Structure formats: structure tokens, C-alpha cells
């Protein structure tokens, strides 16, 4: 992937059932920024975005960062640990992913999730993906 448009097109091909859910804002070597506009069904009691939706954007952002480095779509999530700092609002969520280690078998990184704007941190996810065994 060289730019956001190529990433969006590729994501629509390989993950078409979720492609319209996310807006890809930035992509570079080892980094991505993704936006998700929560729907009514994404909210939980207390009028806040649910944890599974926050996992979804974290996973998408990290996957996008991986695809920039290696467009093989077969890398998969093997671990995720999320620390929730505070309740997100009901407005847009942003996830900024950074790859910390891109190994032959495993990819490890961090995703910071923001609510409403890039200054309002609401969660941190530590992600590990496994690369295809033929790599």
C-alpha cells in the first residue's frame, strides 16, 4: 500500500463486509489512523460506545498498519489486551496504530483509541498478530 486510497480499495476487496464501517485517514510505514462513526447499535447502556466496538476499531487500525508493510491478508489477531481509560462519547472514534515489532512470525504493536478528537484518549490496546507460516 502506498497511500490511503490503495488501502481503502484493497480493504474493500479482502474485507468487503466491514470496509464501509471505517474511514482510513492516514497510512505510512508501521502506522495508521482510522475513524469509525458509531451507530446506535454500537452503544451500550449509559450512552457510551461498547467495548467490542472499541476492539473492532483497534483491530482494524492495526490490520491496516500491517497491510501497508505486507499486503498478504492472512495475518491474524492472536492476542489483544485493552486498557480502558474513560468512557468514550457517542461521537466519532479514532484509532492510531503503531507497529512496535514486525517479526518473521509475529507482529506486535499498540493502538491508542480517541473519542471525539485526537486529544481525548479513551483506551489503549496492545495487539499481537501472527503472520502466515509460509513467510
XYZ file of C-alpha atoms in Angstrom:
135
model
C 0.000 0.000 0.000
C 1.381 3.377 -0.953
C -1.493 5.588 0.187
C -4.928 5.727 1.822
C -6.797 5.204 -1.456
C -4.890 1.996 -2.258
C -5.519 0.740 1.282
C -9.245 1.506 1.024
C -9.519 -0.287 -2.331
C -7.585 -3.301 -1.058
C -9.625 -3.437 2.168
C -12.842 -3.401 0.094
C -11.548 -6.437 -1.819
C -10.348 -8.540 1.110
C -12.739 -7.467 3.884
C -15.743 -6.179 1.961
C -18.232 -6.942 4.758
C -16.579 -4.327 7.021
C -14.984 -1.887 4.558
C -17.755 0.722 4.727
C -17.544 0.767 8.537
C -14.175 2.545 8.651
C -12.594 5.639 7.194
C -8.853 5.377 6.611
C -7.308 8.771 7.370
C -3.556 8.062 7.357
C -1.270 5.202 6.412
C 2.527 5.024 6.461
C 5.289 2.562 7.255
C 4.178 0.950 10.513
C 1.399 3.434 11.318
C -2.260 4.067 10.555
C -5.100 6.311 11.662
C -8.667 5.032 11.294
C -12.040 6.635 12.061
C -15.301 4.917 12.992
C -18.616 6.757 13.380
C -20.598 4.787 15.974
C -24.119 3.719 15.127
C -26.985 3.487 17.613
C -26.449 -0.278 17.885
C -22.798 0.332 18.893
C -23.872 1.975 22.142
C -24.334 0.244 25.468
C -26.374 1.299 28.493
C -25.053 4.568 29.834
C -24.942 6.032 26.309
C -21.333 5.085 25.609
C -19.604 3.091 22.880
C -19.315 -0.597 23.795
C -16.024 -2.391 24.400
C -16.452 -4.741 21.415
C -16.744 -1.727 19.087
C -13.561 -0.283 20.574
C -11.840 -3.632 19.935
C -13.158 -3.547 16.361
C -11.558 -0.190 15.535
C -8.300 -1.136 17.285
C -8.114 -4.375 15.313
C -8.883 -2.609 12.025
C -6.279 0.106 12.603
C -3.567 -2.418 13.451
C -4.501 -4.614 10.483
C -4.234 -1.548 8.210
C -0.730 -0.780 9.518
C 0.259 -4.394 8.848
C -1.174 -4.358 5.322
C 0.969 -1.331 4.489
C 4.108 -3.361 5.282
C 2.858 -6.713 3.942
C -0.281 -6.883 1.764
C -0.786 -10.609 2.453
C -4.278 -10.636 4.050
C -3.673 -13.844 6.018
C -2.109 -12.267 9.123
C -4.484 -12.799 12.062
C -5.040 -11.455 15.561
C -3.670 -13.808 18.223
C -3.813 -11.513 21.239
C -5.302 -8.212 22.317
C -5.203 -6.530 25.702
C -7.213 -3.332 26.125
C -6.912 -0.794 28.911
C -9.982 1.441 29.113
C -9.147 4.900 30.497
C -12.532 6.620 30.408
C -15.928 6.365 28.774
C -15.943 7.452 25.155
C -18.605 9.828 23.942
C -21.116 8.809 21.312
C -19.300 10.729 18.579
C -16.522 9.545 16.277
C -13.813 7.183 17.446
C -10.262 7.369 16.118
C -7.584 4.694 16.421
C -3.884 5.369 15.860
C -1.886 2.163 15.378
C 1.871 1.746 15.631
C 3.832 -1.411 14.881
C 6.487 -1.928 17.539
C 7.968 -5.185 16.196
C 7.482 -6.715 12.767
C 8.950 -10.188 13.072
C 9.055 -13.200 10.805
C 6.229 -14.902 12.743
C 4.681 -12.235 14.994
C 3.783 -8.570 14.718
C 3.375 -6.606 17.947
C 2.018 -3.112 18.339
C -0.023 -0.527 20.155
C -3.260 1.215 19.281
C -4.460 4.347 21.046
C -8.209 4.969 20.790
C -9.565 8.509 20.934
C -13.121 9.806 21.241
C -14.363 12.998 19.550
C -10.828 14.246 18.733
C -7.222 13.119 18.695
C -6.520 14.644 22.128
C -9.181 12.685 24.052
C -7.566 9.288 24.786
C -10.097 6.699 25.964
C -8.245 3.383 25.599
C -5.015 1.636 24.711
C -4.794 -1.761 23.027
C -1.703 -3.925 22.793
C -2.035 -6.145 19.730
C -0.222 -9.249 18.500
C -0.787 -10.732 15.066
C 0.584 -13.959 13.629
C 1.935 -13.905 10.097
C 1.239 -16.756 7.673
C 3.549 -19.709 8.243
C 4.873 -19.584 4.658
C 6.558 -16.202 5.300
